[in-house]
Coordinates of C-alpha atoms in Angstrom, one line a residue:
X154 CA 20.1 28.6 2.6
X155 CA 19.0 24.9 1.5
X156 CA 20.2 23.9 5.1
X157 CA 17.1 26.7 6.4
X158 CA 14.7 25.1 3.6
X159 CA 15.3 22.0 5.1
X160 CA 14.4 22.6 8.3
X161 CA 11.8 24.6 7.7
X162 CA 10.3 21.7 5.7
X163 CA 10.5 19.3 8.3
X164 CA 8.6 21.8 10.6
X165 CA 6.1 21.9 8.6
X166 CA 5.6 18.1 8.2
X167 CA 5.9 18.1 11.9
X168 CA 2.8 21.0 12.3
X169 CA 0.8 18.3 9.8
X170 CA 1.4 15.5 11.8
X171 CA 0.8 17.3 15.2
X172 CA -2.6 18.6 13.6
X173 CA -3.7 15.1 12.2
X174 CA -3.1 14.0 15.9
X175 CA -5.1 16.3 17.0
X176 CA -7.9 15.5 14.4
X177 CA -7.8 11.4 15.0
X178 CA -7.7 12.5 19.0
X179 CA -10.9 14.6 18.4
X180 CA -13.1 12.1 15.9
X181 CA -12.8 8.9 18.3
X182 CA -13.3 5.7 16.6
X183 CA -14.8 3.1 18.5
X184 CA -15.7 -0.7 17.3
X185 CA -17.1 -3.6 18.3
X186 CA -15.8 -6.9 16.9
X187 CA -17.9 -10.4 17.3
X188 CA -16.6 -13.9 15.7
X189 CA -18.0 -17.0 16.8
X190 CA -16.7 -20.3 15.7
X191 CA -17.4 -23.1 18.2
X192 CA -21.0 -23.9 18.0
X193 CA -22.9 -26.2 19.8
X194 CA -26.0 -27.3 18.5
X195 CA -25.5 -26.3 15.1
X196 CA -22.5 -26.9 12.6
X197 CA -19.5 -25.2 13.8
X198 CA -17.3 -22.9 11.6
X199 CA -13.6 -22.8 11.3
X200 CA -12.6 -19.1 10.4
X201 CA -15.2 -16.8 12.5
X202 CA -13.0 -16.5 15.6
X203 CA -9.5 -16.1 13.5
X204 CA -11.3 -13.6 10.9
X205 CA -12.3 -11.4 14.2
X206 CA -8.5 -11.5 15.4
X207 CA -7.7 -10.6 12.3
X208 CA -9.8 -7.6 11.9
X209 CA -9.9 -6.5 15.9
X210 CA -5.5 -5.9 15.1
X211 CA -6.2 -4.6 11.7
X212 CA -8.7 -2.0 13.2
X213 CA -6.5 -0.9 16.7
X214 CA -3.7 -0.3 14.4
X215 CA -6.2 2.3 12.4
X216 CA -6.9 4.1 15.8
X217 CA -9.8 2.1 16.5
X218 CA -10.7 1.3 20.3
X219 CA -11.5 -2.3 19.9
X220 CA -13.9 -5.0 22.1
X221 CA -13.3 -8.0 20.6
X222 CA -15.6 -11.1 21.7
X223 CA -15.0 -14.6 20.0
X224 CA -17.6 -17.3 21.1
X225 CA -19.8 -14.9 22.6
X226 CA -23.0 -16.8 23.8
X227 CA -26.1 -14.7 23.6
X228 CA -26.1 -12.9 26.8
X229 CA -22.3 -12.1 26.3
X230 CA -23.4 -10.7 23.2
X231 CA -26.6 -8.5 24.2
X232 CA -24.3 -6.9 26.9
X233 CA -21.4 -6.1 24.4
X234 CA -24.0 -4.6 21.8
X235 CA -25.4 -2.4 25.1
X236 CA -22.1 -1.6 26.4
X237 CA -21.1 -0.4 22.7
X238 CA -23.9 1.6 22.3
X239 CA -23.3 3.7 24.9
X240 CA -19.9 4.1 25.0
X241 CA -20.7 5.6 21.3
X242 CA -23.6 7.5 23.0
X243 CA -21.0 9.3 25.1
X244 CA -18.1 10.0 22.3
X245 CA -19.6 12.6 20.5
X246 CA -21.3 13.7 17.1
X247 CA -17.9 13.1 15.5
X248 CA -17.2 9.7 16.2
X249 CA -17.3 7.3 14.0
X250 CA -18.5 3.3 15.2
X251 CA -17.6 0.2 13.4
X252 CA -19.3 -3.2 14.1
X253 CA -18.0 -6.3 12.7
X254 CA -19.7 -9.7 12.8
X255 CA -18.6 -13.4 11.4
X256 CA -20.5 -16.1 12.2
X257 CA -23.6 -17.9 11.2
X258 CA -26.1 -15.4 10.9
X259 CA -30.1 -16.2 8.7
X260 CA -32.8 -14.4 7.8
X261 CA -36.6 -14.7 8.7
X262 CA -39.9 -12.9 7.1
X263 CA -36.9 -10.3 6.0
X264 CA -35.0 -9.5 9.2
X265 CA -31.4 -11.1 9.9
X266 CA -30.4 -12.8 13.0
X267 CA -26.6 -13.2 14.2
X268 CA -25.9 -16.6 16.1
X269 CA -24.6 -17.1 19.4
X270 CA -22.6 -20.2 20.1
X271 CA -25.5 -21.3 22.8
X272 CA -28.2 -21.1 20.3
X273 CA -30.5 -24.3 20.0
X274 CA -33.4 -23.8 17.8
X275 CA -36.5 -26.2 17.2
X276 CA -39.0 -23.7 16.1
X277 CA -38.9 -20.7 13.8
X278 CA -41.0 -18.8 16.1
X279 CA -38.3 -18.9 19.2
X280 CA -35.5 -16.8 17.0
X281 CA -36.0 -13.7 18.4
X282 CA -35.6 -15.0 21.8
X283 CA -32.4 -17.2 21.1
X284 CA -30.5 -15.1 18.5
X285 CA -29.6 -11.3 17.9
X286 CA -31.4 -9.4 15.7
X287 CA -29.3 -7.1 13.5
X288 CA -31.7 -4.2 13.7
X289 CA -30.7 -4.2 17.4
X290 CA -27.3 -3.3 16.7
X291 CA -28.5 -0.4 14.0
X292 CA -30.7 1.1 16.6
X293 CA -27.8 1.2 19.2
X294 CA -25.5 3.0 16.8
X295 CA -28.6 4.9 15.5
X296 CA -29.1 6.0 19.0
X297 CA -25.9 8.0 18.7
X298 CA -26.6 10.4 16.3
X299 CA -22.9 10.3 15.8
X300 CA -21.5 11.2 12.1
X301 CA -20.3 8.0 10.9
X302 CA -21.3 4.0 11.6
X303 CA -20.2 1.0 9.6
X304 CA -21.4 -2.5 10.0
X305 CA -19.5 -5.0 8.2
X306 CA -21.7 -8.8 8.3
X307 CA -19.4 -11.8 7.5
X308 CA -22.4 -14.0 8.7
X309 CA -24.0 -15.4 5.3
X310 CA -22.5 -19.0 5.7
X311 CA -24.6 -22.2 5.1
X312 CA -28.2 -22.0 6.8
X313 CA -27.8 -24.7 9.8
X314 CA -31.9 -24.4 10.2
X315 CA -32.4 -26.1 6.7
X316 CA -34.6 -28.3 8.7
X317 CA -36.4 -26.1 10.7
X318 CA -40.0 -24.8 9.3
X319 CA -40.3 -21.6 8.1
X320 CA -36.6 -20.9 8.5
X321 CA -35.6 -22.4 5.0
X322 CA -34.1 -19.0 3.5
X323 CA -30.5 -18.9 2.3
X324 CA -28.3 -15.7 3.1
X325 CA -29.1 -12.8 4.5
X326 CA -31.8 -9.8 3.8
X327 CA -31.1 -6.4 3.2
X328 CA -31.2 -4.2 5.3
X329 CA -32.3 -0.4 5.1
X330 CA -29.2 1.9 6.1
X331 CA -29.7 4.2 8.6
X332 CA -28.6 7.7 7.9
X333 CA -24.7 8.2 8.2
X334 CA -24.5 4.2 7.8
X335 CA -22.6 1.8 5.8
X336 CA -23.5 -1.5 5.1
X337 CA -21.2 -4.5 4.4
X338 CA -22.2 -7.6 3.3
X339 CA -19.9 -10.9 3.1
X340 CA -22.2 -11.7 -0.5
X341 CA -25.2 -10.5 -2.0
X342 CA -28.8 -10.7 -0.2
X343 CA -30.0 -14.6 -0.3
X344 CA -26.6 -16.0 -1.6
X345 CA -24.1 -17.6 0.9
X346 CA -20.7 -16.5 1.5
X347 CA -17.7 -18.8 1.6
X348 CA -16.2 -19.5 4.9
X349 CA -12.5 -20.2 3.0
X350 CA -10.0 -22.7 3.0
X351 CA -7.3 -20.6 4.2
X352 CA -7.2 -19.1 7.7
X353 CA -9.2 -16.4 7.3
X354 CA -12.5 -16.4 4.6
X355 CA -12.5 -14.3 1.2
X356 CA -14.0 -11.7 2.4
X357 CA -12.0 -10.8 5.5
X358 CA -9.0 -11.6 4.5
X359 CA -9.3 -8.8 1.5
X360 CA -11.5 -6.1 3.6
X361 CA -8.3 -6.7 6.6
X362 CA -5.7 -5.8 3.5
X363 CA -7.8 -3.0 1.7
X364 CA -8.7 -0.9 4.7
X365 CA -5.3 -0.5 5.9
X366 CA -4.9 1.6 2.0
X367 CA -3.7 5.0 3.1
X368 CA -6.5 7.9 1.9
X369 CA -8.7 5.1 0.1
X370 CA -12.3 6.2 0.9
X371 CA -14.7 3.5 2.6
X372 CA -16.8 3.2 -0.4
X373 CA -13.9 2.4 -3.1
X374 CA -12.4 -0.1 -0.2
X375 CA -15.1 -2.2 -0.4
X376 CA -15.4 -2.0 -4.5
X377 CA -11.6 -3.6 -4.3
X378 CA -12.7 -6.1 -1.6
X379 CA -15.7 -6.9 -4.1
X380 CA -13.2 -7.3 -7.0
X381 CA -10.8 -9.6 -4.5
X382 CA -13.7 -12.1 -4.0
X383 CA -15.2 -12.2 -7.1
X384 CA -11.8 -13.1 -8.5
X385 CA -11.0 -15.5 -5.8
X386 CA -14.1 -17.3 -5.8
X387 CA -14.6 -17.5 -9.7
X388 CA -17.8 -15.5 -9.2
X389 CA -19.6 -17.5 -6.7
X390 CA -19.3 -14.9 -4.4
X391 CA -20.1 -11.2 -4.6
X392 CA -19.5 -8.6 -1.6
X393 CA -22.5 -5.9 -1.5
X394 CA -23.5 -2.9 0.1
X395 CA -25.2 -0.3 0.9
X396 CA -24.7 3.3 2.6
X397 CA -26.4 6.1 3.4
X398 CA -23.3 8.0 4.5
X399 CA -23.2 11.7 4.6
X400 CA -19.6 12.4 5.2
X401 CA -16.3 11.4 3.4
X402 CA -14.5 8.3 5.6
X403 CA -11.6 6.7 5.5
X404 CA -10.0 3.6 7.5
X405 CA -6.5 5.2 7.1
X406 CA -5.3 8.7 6.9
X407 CA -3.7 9.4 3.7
X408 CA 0.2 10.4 3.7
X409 CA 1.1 14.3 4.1
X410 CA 1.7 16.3 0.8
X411 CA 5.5 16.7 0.9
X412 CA 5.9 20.5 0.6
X413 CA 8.2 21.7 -1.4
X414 CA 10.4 24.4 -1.2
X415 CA 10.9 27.3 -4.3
X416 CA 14.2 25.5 -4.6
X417 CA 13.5 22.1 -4.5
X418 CA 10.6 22.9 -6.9
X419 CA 13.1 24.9 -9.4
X420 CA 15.7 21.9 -8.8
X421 CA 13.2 19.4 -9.5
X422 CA 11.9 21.4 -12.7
X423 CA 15.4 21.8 -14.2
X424 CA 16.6 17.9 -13.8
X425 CA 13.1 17.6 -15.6
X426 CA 13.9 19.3 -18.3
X427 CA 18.1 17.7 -18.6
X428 CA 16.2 14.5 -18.2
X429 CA 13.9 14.7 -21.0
X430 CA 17.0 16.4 -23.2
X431 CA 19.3 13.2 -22.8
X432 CA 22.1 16.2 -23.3
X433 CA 25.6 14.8 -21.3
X434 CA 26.8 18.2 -21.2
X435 CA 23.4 19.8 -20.2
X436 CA 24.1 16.6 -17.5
X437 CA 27.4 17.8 -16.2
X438 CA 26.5 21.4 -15.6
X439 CA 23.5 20.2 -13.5
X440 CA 25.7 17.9 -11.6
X441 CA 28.3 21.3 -10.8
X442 CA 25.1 23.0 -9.7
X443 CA 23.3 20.5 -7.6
X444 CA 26.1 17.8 -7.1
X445 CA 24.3 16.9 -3.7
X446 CA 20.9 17.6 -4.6
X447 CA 17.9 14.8 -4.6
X448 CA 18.8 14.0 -8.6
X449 CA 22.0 13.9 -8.8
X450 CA 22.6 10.3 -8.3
X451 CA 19.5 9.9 -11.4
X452 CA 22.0 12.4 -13.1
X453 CA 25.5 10.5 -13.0
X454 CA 23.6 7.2 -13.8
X455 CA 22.0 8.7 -16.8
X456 CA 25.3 10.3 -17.8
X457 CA 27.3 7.3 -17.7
X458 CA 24.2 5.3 -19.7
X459 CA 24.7 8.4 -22.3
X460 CA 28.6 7.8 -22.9
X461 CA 28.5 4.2 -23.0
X462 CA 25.4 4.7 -25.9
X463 CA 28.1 7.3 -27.5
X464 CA 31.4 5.2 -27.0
X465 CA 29.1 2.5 -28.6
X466 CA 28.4 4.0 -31.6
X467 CA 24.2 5.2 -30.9
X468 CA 22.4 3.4 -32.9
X469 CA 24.3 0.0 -32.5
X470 CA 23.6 0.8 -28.7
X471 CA 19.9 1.0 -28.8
X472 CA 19.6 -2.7 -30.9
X473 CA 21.5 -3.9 -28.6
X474 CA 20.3 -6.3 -25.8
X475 CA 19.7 -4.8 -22.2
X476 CA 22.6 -6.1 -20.3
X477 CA 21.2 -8.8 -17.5
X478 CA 23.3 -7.0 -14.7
X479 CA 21.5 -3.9 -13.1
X480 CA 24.1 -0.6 -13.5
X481 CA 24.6 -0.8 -9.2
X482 CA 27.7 2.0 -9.7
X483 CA 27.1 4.8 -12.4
X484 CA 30.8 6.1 -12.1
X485 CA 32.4 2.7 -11.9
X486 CA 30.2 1.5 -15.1
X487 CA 31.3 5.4 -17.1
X488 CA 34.7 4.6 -16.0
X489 CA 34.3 1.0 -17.7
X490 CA 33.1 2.5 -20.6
X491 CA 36.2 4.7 -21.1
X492 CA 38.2 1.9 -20.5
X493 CA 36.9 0.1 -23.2
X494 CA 37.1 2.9 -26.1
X495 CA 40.7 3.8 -24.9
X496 CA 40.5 7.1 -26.3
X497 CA 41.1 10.5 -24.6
X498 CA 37.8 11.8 -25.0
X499 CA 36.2 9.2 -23.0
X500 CA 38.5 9.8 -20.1
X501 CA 38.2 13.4 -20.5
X502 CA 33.7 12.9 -20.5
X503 CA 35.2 10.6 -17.0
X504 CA 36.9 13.4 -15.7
X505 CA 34.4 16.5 -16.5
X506 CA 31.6 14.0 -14.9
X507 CA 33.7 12.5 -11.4
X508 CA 36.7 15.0 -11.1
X509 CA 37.3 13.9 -7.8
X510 CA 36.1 10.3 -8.8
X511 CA 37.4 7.3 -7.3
X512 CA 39.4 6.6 -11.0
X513 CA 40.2 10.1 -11.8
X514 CA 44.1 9.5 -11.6
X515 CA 43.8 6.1 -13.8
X516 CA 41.4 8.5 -16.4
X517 CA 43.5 11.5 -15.6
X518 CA 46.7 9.1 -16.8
X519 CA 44.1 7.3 -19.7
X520 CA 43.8 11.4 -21.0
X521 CA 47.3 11.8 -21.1
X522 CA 47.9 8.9 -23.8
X523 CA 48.4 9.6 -27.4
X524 CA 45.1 8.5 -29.2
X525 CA 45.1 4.9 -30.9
X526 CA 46.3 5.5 -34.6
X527 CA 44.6 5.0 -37.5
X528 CA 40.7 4.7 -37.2
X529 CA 37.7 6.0 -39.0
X530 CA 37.3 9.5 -40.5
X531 CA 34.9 12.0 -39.0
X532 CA 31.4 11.8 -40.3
X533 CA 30.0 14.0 -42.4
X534 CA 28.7 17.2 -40.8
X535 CA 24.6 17.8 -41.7
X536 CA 23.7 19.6 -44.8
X537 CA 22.8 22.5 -43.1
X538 CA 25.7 23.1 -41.3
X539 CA 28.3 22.7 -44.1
X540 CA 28.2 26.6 -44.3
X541 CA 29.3 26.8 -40.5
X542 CA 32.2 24.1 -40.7
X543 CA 33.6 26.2 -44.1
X544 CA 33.4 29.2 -41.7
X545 CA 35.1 27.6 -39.0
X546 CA 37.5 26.0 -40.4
X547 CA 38.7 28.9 -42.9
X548 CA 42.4 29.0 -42.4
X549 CA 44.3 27.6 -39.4
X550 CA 42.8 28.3 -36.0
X551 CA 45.1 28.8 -33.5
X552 CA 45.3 29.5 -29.6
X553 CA 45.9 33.0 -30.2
X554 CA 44.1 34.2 -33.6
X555 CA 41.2 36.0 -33.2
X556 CA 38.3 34.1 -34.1
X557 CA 36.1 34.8 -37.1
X558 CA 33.0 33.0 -36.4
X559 CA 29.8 35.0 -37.2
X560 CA 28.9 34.7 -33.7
X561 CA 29.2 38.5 -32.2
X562 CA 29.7 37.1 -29.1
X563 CA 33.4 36.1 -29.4
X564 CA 34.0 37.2 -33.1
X565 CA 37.2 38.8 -33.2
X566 CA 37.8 37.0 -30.0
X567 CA 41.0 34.5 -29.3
X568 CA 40.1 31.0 -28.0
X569 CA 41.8 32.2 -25.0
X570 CA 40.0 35.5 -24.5
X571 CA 36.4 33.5 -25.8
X572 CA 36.3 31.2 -22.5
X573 CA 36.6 33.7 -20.4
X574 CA 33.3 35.7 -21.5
X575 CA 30.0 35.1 -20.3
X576 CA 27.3 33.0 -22.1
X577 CA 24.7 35.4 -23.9
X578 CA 21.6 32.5 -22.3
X579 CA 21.7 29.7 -19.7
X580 CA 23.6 26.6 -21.0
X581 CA 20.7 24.3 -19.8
X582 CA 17.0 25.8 -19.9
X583 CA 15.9 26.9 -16.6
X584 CA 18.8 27.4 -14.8
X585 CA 18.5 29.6 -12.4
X586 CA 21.1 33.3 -13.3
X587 CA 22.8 32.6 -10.0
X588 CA 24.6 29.5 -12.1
X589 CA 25.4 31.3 -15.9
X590 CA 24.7 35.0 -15.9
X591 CA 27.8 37.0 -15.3
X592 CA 29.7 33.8 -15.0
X593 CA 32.5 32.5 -18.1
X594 CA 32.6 29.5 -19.3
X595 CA 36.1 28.3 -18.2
X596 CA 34.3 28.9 -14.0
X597 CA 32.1 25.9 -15.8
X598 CA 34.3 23.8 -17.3
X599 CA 37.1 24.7 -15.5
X600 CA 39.1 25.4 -18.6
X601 CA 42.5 25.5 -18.7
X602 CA 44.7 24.9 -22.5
X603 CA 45.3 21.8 -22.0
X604 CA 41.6 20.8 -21.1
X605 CA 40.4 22.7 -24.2
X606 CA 42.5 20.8 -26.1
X607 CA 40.9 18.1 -24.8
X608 CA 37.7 19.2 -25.4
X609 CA 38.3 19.7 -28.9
X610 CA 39.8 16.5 -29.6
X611 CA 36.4 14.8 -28.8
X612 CA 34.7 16.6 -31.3
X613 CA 37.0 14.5 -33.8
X614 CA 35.8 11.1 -32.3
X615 CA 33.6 9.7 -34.9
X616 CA 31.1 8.8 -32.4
X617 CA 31.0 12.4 -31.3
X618 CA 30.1 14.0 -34.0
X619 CA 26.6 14.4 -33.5
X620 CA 27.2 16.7 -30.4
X621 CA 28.9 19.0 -32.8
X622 CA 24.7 19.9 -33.7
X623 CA 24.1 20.6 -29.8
X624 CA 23.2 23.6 -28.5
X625 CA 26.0 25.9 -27.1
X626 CA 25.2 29.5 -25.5
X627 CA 28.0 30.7 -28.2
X628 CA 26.8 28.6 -30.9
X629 CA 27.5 25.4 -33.0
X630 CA 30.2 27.6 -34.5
X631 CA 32.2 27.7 -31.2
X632 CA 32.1 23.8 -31.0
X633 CA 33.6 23.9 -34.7
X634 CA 36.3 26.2 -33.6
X635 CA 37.7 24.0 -31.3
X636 CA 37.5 20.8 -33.6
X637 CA 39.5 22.9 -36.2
X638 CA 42.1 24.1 -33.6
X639 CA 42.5 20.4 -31.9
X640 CA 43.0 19.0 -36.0
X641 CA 46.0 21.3 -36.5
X642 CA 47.9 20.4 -32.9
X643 CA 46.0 22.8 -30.9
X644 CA 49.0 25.3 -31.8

């Protein structure tokens, strides 16, 4: 049956990624990508033409059909802008078109301008015929009437027409957003952006890792770019912009949901619940039900941290310092721990855990030794359960006496007739019937005499006493029954 779950699970992952195929195949993405670094006439810039690599690669890999110029002189660039524009024109309502720019870029009496490497300039009044106006490109995606259009400008360097009249503006202006348009600016309108001392500048370097953040809508990817550069710059620079978007985009397609199955949801729910419990016996019965599930590996590590806190002693464990070595083997570490303590109950919690371990004829062997002499007397039982231990241990207790327990369930029942009857509710919340109901608790614990001898023996281990409080689906009073018959000989 979990072999058919499986399956039909990964068909289903397989119908999500078939149909997000088919989505990406339908909503093309198309963008144009512009860095220009070796200028002529003006100051040239080290990063334009890498930061365009950079984001040209970042963008295919998102699905993105990419033209990528790098020192693009002006006509190059008017016929990449036209050619853009209508290859967008013929892709459809649902496409979405991304232009990227870095390079020197200014503003004049409000409108930007974007460089090309040819541009020579001696009068404000010739920029319109030497450089590209940005408008230009927002008309040619406007022209579209597609869904989605981001321009990204990473053209707010230093002004190289400081000297030139009337062009004495820092930065860039902004600019009105067409609607379905986003916006992105390298720094804030009038400020100038950083070209960077790396290989790629602030800016790009944090938009090329942010975007590629599976699910992460547009508008938070640029608030993380903006919280990058202000932290990288000391908060000289500051990334803005500005949308007018209508419709939810993202650079990269979330992950599929895993679906779950009833099972896997019902497994995952009951390890939730042994988890938060810390119970090693509530541990073990999971492991007999779902030895090769998804947890189980959590569960044998989390068992083995459990009897190495109870062969410690509990509360000396937890004051203890964390060990420096990572547990890398949960049975060879529980194993360990019953080494250490010697005793039979701690190669007997071995056994129960790994019965066909890679130690279980060393424990089986370790179980088989008479317990260390002399040691500590049993602590104290709680207050409220002196009443129970009187009851229990009232008169010898042995294999064959019927029991007199207060507990209907077995009452009147010998040790030996008791394991074989069924628990009267689950032995670990949640499990599902098919596990416990109709079932006796030697088909869990795979009693046998000698085993619940065993048993009973570790319930006289001082630094097992506290599991004596534990829930049992026959009661605390059963767990005192066998502690009484394993005190006189298990006769």
């Amino acid at each position: 049956m979990r072999i058919l779950m499986i399956r039909v699970r990964l068909m289903l992952l397989a119908a999500v990624a078939s149909c997000w195929a088919a989505a990406a195949l339908a909503e093309e993405r198309l963008a144009l990508v512009i860095g220009n670094s070796a200028y002529g006439a003006v100051p040239a810039l080290d990063n334009p033409v890498r930061d365009a690599r950079l984001m040209a690669e970042v963008l295919e890999g998102l699905g993105f059909d990419v033209t990528l110029a790098a020192d693009a002189k002006q006509i190059e660039m008017k016929r990449a802008i036209a050619q853009f524009g209508r290859k967008l024109r013929g892709a459809g309502e649902e496409a979405t078109g991304l232009f990227y720019y870095a390079g020197h870029g200014v503003q004049s009496f409000g409108s930007n301008y974007l460089l090309p490497v040819d541009v020579a300039l001696a009068d404000a009044a010739d920029l319109d015929l030497m450089a590209i106006e940005a408008q230009s490109v927002l008309r040619q995606m406007a022209s579209a009437r597609n869904r989605t259009n981001i321009v990204i400008l990473d053209a707010c360097r230093n002004n190289p027409f400081e000297a030139v009249a009337d062009l004495n503006e820092s930065g860039l202006a902004e600019m009105k957003a067409p609607t379905g348009t986003f916006l992105a600016y390298a720094t804030a309108p009038g400020d100038v952006a950083l070209d960077g001392e790396g290989e790629n500048s602030p800016f790009t370097e944090a938009l090329a890792r942010e975007i590629k953040v599976p699910g992460t809508p547009v508008e938070q990817v640029f608030k993380q770019v903006r919280r990058a550069v202000l932290e990288q710059s000391g908060g000289r620079q500051t990334p803005w912009d500005t949308s007018s978007l209508v419709s939810d985009f993202a650079f990269a397609a979330a992950a599929p949901e895993v679906v779950m199955s009833a099972a896997e949801m019902e497994e995952a729910q009951i390890w939730a619940s042994i988890k938060a419990s810390r119970d090693a016996m509530q541990i073990m019965l999971f492991l007999r039900g779902y030895g090769d599930g998804r947890f189980a590996d959590d569960a044998r590590a989390l068992l083995a941290e459990l009897v190495q806190e109870e062969l410690q002693g509990g509360a000396a464990a937890a004051a203890a310092e964390p060990s420096d070595e990572p547990l890398q083997d949960a049975e060879a570490a529980m194993f360990k721990a019953a080494q250490d303590d010697g005793s039979k109950a701690a190669y007997e919690a071995y056994l129960m855990a790994y019965p066909e371990g890679r130690f279980a004829e060393a424990a089986a062997a370790g179980a088989g030794q008479d317990p260390a002499a002399g040691g500590e007397a049993p602590a104290a039982a709680p207050e409220a359960e002196q009443e129970e231990v009187k009851l229990a241990e009232a008169g010898p207790v042995t294999y064959a006496t019927p029991l007199d327990t207060g507990v209907a369930e077995i009452s009147g029942l010998t040790l030996a007739e008791a394991v074989t009857r069924s628990p009267s509710f689950p032995p670990i919340e949640g499990l599902p019937e098919s596990y416990w109901k109709d079932q006796s608790c030697s088909n869990c614990h795979q009693w046998t005499r000698e085993r619940l001898c065993t048993q009973g023996n570790t319930y006289l281990s001082l630094n097992m006493q506290r599991s004596l409080g534990k829930q049992h689906p026959f009661g605390g009073a059963f767990k005192q029954v066998l502690k009484s018959w394993a005190a006189g000989g298990c006769q």
